[in-house]
PDB file of C-alpha atoms and ligand atoms in Angstrom:
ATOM      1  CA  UNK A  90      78.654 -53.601 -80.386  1.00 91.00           C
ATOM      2  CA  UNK A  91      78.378 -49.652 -81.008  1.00 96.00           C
ATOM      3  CA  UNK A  92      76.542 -47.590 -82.910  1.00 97.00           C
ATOM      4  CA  UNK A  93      78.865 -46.603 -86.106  1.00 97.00           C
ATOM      5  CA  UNK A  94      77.995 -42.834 -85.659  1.00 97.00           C
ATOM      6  CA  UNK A  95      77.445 -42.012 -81.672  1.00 97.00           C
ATOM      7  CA  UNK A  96      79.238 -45.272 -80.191  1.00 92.00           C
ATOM      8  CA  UNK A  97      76.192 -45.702 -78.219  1.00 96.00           C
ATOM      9  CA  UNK A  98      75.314 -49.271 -77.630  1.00 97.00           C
ATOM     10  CA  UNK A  99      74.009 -50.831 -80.985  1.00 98.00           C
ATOM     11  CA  UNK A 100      70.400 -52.006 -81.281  1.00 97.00           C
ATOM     12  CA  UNK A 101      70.988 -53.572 -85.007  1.00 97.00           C
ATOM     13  CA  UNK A 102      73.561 -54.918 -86.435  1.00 95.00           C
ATOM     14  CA  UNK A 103      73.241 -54.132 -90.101  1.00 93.00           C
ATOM     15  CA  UNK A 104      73.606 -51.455 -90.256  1.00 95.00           C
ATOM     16  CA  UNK A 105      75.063 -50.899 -86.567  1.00 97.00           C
ATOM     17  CA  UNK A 106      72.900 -48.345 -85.130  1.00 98.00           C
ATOM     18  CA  UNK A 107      71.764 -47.317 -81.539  1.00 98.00           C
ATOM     19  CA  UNK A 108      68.433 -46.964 -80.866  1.00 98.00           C
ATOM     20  CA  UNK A 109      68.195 -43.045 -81.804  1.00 98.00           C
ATOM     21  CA  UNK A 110      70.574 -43.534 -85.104  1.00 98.00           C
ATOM     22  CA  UNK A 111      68.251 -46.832 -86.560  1.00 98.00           C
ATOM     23  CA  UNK A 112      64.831 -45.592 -85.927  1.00 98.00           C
ATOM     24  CA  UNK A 113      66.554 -42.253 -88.093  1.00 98.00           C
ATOM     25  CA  UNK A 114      68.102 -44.378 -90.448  1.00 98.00           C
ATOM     26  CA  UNK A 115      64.266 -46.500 -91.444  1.00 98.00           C
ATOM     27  CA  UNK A 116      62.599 -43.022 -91.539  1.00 98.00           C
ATOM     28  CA  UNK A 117      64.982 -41.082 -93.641  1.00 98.00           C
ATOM     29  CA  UNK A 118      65.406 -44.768 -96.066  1.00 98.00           C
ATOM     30  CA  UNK A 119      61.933 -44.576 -96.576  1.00 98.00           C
ATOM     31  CA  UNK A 120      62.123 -40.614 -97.315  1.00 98.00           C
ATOM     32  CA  UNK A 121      64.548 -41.630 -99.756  1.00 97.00           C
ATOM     33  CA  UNK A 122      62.844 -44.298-101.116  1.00 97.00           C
ATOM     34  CA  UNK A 123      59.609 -42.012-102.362  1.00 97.00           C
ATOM     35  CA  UNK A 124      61.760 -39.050-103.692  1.00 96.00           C
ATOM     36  CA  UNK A 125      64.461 -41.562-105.406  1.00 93.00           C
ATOM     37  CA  UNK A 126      61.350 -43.612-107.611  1.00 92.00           C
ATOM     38  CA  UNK A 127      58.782 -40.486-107.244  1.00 93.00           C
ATOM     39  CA  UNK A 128      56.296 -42.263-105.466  1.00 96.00           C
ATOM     40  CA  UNK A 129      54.286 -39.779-103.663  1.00 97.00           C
ATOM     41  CA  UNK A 130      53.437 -35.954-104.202  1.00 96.00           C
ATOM     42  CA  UNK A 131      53.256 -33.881-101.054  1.00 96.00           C
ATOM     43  CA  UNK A 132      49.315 -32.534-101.532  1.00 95.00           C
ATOM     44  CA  UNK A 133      48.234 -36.350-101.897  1.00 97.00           C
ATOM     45  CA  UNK A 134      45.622 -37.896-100.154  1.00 97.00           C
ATOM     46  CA  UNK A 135      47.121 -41.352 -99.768  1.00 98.00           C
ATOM     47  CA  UNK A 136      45.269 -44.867 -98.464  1.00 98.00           C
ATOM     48  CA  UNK A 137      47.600 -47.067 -96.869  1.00 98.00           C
ATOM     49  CA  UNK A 138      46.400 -50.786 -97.063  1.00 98.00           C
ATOM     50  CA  UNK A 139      46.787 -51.532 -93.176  1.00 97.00           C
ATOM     51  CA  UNK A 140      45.985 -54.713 -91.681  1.00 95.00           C
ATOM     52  CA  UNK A 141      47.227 -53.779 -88.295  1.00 96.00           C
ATOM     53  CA  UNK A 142      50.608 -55.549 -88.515  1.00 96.00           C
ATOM     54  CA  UNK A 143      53.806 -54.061 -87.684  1.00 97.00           C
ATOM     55  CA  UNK A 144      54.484 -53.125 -91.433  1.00 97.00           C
ATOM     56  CA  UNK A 145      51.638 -51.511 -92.061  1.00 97.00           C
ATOM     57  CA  UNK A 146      51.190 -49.659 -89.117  1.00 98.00           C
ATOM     58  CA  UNK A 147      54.805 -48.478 -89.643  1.00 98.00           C
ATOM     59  CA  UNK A 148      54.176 -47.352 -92.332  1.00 98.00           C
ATOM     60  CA  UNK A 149      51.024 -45.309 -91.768  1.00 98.00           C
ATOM     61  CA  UNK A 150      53.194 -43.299 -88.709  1.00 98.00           C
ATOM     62  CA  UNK A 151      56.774 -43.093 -90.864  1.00 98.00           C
ATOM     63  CA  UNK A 152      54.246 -41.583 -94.110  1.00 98.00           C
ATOM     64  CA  UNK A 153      51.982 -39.110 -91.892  1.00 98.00           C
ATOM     65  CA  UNK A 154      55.709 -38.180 -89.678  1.00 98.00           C
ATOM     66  CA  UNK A 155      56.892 -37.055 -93.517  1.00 98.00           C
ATOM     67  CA  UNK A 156      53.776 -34.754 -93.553  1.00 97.00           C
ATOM     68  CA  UNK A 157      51.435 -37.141 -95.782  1.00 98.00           C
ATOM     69  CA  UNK A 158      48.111 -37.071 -95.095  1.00 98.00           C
ATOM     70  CA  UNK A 159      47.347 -40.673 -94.873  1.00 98.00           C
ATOM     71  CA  UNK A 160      43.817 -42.587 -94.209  1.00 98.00           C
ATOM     72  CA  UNK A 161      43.880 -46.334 -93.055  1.00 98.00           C
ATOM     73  CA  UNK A 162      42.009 -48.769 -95.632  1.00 98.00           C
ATOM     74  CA  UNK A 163      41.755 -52.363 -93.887  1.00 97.00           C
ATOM     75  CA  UNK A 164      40.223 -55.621 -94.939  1.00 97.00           C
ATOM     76  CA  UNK A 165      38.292 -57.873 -93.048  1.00 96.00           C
ATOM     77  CA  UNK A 166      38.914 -61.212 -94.400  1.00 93.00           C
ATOM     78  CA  UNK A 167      37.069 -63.057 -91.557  1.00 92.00           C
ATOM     79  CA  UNK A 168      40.125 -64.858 -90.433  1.00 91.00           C
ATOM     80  CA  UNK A 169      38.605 -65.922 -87.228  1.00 87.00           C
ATOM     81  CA  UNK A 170      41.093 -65.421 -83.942  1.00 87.00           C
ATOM     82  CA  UNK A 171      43.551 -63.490 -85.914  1.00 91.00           C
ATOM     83  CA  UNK A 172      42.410 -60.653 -88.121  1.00 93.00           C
ATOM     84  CA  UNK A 173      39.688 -59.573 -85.098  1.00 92.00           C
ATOM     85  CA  UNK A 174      42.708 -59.386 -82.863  1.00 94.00           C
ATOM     86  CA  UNK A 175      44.747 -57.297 -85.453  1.00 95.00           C
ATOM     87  CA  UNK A 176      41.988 -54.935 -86.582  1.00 96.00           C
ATOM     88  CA  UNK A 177      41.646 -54.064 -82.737  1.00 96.00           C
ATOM     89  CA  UNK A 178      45.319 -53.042 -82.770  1.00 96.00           C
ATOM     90  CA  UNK A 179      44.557 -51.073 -86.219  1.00 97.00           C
ATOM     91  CA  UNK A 180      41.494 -49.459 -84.002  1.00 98.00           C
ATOM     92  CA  UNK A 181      43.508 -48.572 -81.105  1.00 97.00           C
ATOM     93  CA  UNK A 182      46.197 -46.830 -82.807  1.00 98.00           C
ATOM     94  CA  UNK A 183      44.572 -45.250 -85.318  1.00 98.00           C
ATOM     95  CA  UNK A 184      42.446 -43.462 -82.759  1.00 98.00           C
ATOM     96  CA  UNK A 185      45.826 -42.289 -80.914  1.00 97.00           C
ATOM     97  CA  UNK A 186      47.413 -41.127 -84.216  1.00 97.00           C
ATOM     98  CA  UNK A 187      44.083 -39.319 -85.459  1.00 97.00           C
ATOM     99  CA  UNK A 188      44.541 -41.541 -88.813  1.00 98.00           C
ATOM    100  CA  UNK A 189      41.028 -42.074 -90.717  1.00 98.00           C
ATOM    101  CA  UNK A 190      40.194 -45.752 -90.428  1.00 98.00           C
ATOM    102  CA  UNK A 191      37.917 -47.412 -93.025  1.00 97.00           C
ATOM    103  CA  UNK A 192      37.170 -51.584 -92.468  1.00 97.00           C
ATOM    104  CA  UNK A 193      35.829 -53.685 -95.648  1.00 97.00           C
ATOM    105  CA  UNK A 194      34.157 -56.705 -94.963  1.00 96.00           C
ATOM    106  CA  UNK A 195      34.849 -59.825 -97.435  1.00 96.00           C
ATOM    107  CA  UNK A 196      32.047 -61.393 -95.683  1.00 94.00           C
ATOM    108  CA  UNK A 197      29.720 -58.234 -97.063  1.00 95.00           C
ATOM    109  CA  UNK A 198      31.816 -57.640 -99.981  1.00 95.00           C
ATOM    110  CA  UNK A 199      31.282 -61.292-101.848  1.00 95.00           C
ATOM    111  CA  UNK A 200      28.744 -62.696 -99.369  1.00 94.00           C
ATOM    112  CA  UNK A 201      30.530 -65.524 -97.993  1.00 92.00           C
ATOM    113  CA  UNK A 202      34.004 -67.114 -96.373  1.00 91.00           C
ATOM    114  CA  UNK A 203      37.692 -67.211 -98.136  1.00 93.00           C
ATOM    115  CA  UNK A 204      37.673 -70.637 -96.107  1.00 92.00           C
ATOM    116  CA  UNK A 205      34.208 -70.911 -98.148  1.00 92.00           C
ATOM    117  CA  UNK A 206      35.883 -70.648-101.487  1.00 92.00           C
ATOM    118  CA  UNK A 207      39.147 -72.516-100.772  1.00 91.00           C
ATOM    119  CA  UNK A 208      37.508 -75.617 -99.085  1.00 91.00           C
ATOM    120  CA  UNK A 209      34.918 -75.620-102.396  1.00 92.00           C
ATOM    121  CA  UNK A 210      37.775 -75.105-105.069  1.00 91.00           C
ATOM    122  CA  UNK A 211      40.219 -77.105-103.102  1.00 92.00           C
ATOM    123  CA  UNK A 212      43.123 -74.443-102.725  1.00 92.00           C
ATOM    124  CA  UNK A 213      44.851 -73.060-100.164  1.00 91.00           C
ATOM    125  CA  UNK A 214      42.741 -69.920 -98.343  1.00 93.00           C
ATOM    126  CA  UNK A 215      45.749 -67.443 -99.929  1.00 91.00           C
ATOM    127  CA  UNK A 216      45.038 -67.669-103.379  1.00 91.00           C
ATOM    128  CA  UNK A 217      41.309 -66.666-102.994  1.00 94.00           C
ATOM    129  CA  UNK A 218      42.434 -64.563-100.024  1.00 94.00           C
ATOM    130  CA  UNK A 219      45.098 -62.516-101.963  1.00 91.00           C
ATOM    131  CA  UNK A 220      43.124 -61.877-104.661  1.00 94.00           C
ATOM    132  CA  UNK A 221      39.701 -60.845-103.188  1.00 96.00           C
ATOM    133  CA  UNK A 222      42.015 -58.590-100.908  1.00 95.00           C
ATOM    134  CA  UNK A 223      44.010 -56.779-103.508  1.00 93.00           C
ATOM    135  CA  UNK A 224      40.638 -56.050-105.322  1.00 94.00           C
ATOM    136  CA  UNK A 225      38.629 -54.919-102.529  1.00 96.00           C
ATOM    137  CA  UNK A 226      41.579 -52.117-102.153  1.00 96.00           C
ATOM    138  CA  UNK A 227      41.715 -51.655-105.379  1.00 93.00           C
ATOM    139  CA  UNK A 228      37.717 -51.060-106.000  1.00 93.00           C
ATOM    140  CA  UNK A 229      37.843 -48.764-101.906  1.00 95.00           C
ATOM    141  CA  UNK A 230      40.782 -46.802-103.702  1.00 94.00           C
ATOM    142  CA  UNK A 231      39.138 -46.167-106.800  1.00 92.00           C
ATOM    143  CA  UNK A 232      35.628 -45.082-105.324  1.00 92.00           C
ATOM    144  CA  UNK A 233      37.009 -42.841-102.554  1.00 93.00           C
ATOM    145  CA  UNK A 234      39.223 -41.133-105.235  1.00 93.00           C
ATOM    146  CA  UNK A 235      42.653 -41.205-103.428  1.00 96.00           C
ATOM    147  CA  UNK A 236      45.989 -40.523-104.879  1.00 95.00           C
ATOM    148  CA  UNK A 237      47.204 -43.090-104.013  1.00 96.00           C
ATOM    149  CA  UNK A 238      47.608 -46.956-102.309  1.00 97.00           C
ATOM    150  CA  UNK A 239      50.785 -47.532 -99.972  1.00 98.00           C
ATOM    151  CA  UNK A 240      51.326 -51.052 -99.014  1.00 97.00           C
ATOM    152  CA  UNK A 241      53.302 -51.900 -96.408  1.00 97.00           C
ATOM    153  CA  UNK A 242      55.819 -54.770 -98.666  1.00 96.00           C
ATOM    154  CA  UNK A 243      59.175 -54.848 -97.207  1.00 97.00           C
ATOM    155  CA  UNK A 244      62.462 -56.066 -99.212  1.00 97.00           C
ATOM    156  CA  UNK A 245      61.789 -60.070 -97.975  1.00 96.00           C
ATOM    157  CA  UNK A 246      58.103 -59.510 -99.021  1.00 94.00           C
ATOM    158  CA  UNK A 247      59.755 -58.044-102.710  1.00 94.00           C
ATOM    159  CA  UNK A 248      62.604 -60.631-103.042  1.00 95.00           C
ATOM    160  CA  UNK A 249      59.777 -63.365-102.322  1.00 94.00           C
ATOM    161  CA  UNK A 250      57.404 -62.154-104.858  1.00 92.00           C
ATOM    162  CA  UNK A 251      60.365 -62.215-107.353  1.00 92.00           C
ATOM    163  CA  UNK A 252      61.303 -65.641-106.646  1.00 93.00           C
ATOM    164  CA  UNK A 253      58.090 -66.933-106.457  1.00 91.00           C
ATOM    165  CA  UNK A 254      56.720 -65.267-110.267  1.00 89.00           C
ATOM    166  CA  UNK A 255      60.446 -66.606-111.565  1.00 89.00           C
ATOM    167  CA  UNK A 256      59.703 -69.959-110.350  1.00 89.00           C
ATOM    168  CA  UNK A 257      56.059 -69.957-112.143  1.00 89.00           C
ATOM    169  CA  UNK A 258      57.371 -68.347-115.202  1.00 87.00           C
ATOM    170  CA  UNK A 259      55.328 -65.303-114.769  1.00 85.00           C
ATOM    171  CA  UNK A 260      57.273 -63.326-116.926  1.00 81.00           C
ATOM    172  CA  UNK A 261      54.328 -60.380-117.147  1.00 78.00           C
ATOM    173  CA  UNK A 262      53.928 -60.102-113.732  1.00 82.00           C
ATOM    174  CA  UNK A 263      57.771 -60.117-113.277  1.00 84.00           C
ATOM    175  CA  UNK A 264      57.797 -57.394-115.832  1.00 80.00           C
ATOM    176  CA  UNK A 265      55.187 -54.921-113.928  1.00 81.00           C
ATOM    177  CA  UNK A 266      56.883 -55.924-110.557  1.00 86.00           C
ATOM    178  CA  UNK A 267      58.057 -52.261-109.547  1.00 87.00           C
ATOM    179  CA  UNK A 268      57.890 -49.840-107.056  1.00 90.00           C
ATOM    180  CA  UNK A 269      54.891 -48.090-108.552  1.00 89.00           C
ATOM    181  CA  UNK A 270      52.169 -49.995-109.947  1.00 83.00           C
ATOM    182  CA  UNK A 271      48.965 -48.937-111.621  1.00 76.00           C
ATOM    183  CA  UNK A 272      48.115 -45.176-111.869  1.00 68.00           C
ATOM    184  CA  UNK A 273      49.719 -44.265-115.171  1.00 55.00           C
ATOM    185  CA  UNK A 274      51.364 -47.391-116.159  1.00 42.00           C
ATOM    186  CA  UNK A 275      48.229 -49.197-116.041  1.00 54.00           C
ATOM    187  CA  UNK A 276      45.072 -47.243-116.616  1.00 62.00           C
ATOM    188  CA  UNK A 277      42.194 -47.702-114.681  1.00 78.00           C
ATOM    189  CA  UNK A 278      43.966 -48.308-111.950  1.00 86.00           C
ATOM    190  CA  UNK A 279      45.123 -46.302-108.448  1.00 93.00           C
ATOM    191  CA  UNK A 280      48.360 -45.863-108.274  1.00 94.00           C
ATOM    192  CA  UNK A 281      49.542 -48.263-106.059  1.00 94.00           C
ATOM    193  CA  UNK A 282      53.201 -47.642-104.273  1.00 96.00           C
ATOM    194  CA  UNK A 283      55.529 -49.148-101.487  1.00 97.00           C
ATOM    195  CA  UNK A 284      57.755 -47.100 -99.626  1.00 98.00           C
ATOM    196  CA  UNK A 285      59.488 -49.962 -97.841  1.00 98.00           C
ATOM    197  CA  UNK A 286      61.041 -51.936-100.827  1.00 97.00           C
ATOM    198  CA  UNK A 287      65.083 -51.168 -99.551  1.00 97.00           C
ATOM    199  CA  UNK A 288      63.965 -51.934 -95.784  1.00 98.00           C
ATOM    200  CA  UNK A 289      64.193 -55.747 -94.164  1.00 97.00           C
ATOM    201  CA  UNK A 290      61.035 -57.407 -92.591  1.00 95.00           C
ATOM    202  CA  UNK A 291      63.638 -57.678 -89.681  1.00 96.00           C
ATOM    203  CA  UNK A 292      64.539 -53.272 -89.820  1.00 98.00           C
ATOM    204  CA  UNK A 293      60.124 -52.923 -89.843  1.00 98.00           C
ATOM    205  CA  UNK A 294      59.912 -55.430 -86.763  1.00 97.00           C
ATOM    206  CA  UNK A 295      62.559 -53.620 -84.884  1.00 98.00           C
ATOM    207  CA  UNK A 296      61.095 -50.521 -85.686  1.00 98.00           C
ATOM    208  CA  UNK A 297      57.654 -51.194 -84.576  1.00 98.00           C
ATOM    209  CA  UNK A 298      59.187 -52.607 -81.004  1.00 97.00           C
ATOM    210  CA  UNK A 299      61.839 -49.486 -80.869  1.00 98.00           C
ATOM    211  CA  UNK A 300      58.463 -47.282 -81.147  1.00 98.00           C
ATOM    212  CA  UNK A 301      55.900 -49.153 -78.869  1.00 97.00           C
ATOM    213  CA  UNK A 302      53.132 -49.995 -81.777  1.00 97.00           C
ATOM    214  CA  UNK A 303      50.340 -51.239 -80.388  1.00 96.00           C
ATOM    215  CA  UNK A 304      50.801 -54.730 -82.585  1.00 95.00           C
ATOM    216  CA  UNK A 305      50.787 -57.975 -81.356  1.00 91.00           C
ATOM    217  CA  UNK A 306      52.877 -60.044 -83.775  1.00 89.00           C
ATOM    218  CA  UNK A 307      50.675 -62.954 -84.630  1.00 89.00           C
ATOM    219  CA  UNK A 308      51.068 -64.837 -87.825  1.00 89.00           C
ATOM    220  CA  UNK A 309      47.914 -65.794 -89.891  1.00 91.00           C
ATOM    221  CA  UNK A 310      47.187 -69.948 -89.226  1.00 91.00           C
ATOM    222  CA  UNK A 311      47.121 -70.305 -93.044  1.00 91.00           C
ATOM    223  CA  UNK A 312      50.517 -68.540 -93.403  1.00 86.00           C
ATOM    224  CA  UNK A 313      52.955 -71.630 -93.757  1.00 86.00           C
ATOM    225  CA  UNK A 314      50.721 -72.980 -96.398  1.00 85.00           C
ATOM    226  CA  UNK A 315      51.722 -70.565 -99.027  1.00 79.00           C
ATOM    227  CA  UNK A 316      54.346 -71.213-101.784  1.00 80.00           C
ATOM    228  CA  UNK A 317      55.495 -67.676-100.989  1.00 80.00           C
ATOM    229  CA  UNK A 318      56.898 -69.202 -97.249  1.00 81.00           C
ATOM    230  CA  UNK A 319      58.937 -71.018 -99.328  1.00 81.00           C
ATOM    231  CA  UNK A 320      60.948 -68.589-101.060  1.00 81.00           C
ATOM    232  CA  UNK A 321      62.549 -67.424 -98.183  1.00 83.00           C
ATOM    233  CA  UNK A 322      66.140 -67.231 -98.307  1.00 83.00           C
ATOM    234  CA  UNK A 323      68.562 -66.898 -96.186  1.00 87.00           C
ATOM    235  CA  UNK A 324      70.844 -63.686 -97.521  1.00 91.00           C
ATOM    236  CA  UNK A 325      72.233 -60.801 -95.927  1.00 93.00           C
ATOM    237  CA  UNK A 326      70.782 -57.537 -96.488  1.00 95.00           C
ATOM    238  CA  UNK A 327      72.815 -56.049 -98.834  1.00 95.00           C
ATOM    239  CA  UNK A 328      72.096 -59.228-101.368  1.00 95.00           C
ATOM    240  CA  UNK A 329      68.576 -58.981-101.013  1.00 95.00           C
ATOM    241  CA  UNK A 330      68.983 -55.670-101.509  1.00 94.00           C
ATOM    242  CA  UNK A 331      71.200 -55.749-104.680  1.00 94.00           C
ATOM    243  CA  UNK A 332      69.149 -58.466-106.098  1.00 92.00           C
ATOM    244  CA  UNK A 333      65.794 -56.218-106.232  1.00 93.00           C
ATOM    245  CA  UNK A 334      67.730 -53.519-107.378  1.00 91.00           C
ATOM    246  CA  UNK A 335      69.122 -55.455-109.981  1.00 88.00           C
ATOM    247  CA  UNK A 336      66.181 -56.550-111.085  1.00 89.00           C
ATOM    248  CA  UNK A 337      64.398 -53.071-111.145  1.00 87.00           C
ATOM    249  CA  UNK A 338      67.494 -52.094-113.617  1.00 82.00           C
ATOM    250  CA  UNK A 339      66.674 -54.831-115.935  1.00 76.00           C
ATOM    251  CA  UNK A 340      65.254 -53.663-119.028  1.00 49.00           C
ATOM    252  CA  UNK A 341      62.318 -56.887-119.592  1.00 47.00           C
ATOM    253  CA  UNK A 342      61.428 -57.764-123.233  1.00 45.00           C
ATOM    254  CA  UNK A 343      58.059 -58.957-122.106  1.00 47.00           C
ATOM    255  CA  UNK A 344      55.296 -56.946-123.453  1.00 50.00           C
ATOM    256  CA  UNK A 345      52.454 -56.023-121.258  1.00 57.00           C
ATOM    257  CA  UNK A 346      49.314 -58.112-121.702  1.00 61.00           C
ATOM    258  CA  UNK A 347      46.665 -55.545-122.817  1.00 63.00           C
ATOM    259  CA  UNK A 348      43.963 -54.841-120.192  1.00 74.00           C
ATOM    260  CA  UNK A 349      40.128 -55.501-120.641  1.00 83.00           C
ATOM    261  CA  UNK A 350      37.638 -54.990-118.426  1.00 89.00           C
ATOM    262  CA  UNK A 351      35.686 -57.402-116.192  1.00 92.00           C
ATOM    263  CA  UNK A 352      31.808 -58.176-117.369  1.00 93.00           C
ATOM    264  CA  UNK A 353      30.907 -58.580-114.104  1.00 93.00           C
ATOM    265  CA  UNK A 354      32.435 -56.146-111.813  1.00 93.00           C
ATOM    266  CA  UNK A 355      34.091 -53.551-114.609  1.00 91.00           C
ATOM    267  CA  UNK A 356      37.156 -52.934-113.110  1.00 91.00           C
ATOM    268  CA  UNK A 357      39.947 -53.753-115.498  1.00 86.00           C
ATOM    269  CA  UNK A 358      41.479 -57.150-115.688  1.00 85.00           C
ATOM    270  CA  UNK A 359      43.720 -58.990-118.465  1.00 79.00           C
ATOM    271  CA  UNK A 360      40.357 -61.608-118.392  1.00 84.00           C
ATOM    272  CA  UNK A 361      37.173 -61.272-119.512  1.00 89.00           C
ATOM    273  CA  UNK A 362      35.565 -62.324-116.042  1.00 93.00           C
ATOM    274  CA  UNK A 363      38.560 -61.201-113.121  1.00 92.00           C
ATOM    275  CA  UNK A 364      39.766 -63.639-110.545  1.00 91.00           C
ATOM    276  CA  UNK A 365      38.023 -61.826-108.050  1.00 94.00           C
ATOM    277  CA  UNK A 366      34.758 -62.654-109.645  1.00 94.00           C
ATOM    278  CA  UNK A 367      35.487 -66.015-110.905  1.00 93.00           C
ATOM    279  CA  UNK A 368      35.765 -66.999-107.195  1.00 92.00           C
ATOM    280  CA  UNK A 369      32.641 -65.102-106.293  1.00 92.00           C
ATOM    281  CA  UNK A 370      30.900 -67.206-109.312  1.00 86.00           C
ATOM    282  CA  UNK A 371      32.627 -70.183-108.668  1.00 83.00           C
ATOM    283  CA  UNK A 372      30.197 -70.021-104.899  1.00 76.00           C
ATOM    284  CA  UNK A 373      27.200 -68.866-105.834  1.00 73.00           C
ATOM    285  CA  UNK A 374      27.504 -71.881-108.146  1.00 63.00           C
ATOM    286  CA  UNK A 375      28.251 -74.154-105.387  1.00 59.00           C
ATOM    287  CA  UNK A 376      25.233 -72.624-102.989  1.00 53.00           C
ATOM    288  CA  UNK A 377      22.666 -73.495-106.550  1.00 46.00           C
ATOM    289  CA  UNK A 378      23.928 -77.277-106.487  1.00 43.00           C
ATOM    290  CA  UNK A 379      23.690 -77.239-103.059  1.00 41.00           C
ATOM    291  CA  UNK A 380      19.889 -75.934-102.643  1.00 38.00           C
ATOM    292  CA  UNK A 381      19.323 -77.874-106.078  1.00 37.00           C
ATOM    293  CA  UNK A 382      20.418 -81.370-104.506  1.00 37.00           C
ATOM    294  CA  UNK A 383      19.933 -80.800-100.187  1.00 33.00           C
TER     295      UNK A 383
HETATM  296 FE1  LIG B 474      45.309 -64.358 -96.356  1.00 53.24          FE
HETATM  297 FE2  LIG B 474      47.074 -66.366 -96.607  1.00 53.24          FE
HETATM  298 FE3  LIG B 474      47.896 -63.959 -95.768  1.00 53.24          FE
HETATM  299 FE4  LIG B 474      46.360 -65.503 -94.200  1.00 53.24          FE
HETATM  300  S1  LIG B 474      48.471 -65.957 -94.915  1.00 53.24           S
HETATM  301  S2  LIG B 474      46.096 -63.293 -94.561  1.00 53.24           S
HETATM  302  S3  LIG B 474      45.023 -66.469 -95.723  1.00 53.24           S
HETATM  303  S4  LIG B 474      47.052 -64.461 -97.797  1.00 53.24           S
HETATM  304 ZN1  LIG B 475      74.060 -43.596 -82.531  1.00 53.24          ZN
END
């Protein structure tokens, strides 16, 4: 197998690229990616939600190669024996790159545990997880001022999230699933953007390898337990890709819930008290009964 422009040997298959050609090919997609849907503006100061995974890491060297200045905003969800291990990586190559690296503790954030929350409410740790993760970025992104959030969601990650809000009828949620979120569409919010919408989980990993990343490519314990392994399926590239597109095209009838704001924490939120701090409520609640009746 050769490489369709150099006939070098080929190190993917779709598209069939040598080594020099692919890694190439996933920067210039992504450069593509931010001029076609106007994601970024070149003066920005940008966070990139990085975890210390291959994605994110990608993404924080493919953004600052385009000449972005880019910080790294991580979050610290206490997941013992696998987010220590990937914040170290985060550590490591942050230093080499030179990247501002800022860590937020859940643990310090909403004094106590996702495992905590999950084992009190009985759910899985990734629905308290999720949420008390998007909002810590969310609340870092707002009070450090930045232009914008970069996450590191790849075209699976996308095609997932589509299935999975079509499958629980989330039709607003299915509506605001774009490539920009927040900022202008939704006031009160950072504007929150991902680069790697028309690039494969499988075109990130290879990446990563093709450029040495200091990642070790660990999966979280809780990660089969989500609904979102589920709604993996097994199409080429090219579908995936055409389905997301296609559903970016679609003109959606749903109208947007209007926003509020939260009592408790005042960010905005379509609730009068946001998950975030329902789950944070839902604890200290739990810690009362439990001091009330030893
Ligand atoms: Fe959090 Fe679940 Fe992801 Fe683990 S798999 S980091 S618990 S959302
Ligand atoms: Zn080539």
């Amino acid at each position: 197998m050769t490489c369709i422009i150099c006939q070098e040997p080929a190190v993917s298959a779709e598209p069939r690229l040598c080594q020099a050609h692919f890694t190439q090919w996933v920067e210039e997609t992504v450069r593509e990616t931010i001029t076609a849907y106007e994601l970024l503006k070149p003066d920005w100061r940008i966070a990139v939600a990085a975890s210390g995974g291959k994605d994110s890491t990608s993404l924080l060297s493919i953004l600052k190669k385009l000449g972005y200045h880019v910080e790294a905003l991580a979050i610290d969800e206490g997941i013992p024996g696998y987010r220590d291990q990937t914040l170290e990586d985060l550590k490591t190559f942050t230093q080499q790159e030179g990247i501002p690296l800022r860590i937020i503790r859940v643990a310090e954030a909403y004094g106590t545990t996702i495992q905590h929350v999950a084992e009190a409410q009985r759910i899985i740790p990734c629905r308290v997880c999720g949420v008390w993760r998007r909002r810590l970025l969310e609340r870092a992104a707002l009070g450090e001022g930045y232009d914008a959030l970069a996450t590191g969601h790849n075209l699976d990650d996308e095609v997932q999230s589509l299935l999975m809000n079509l499958a629980k009828a989330q039709l607003s949620v299915l509506a605001r699933q774009q490539p920009i979120t927040g900022g202008d569409a939704r006031e009160g919010f950072t504007r929150r953007v991902k680069p790697f919408i028309l690039l494969s989980e499988k075109h990130i990993a290879l990446y990563s390898i093709l450029k040495r990343f200091p990642v070790h490519y660990t999966e979280c314990p809780y990660h089969s337990l989500g609904f979102r392994h589920r709604m993996r399926i097994p199409l080429s590239y090219q579908e995936k890709k055409r389905l997301l597109l296609s559903h970016y095209r679609m003109q959606y009838a749903t109208r947007e819930e209007p926003l509020t704001r939260c009592r408790i924490c005042g960010l905005p939120s379509s609730r009068s008290v946001c998950a975030a701090c329902a789950y944070a409520k839902s604890y200290a609640g739990n810690t009362s009964q439990n001091e009330d009746n030893p």
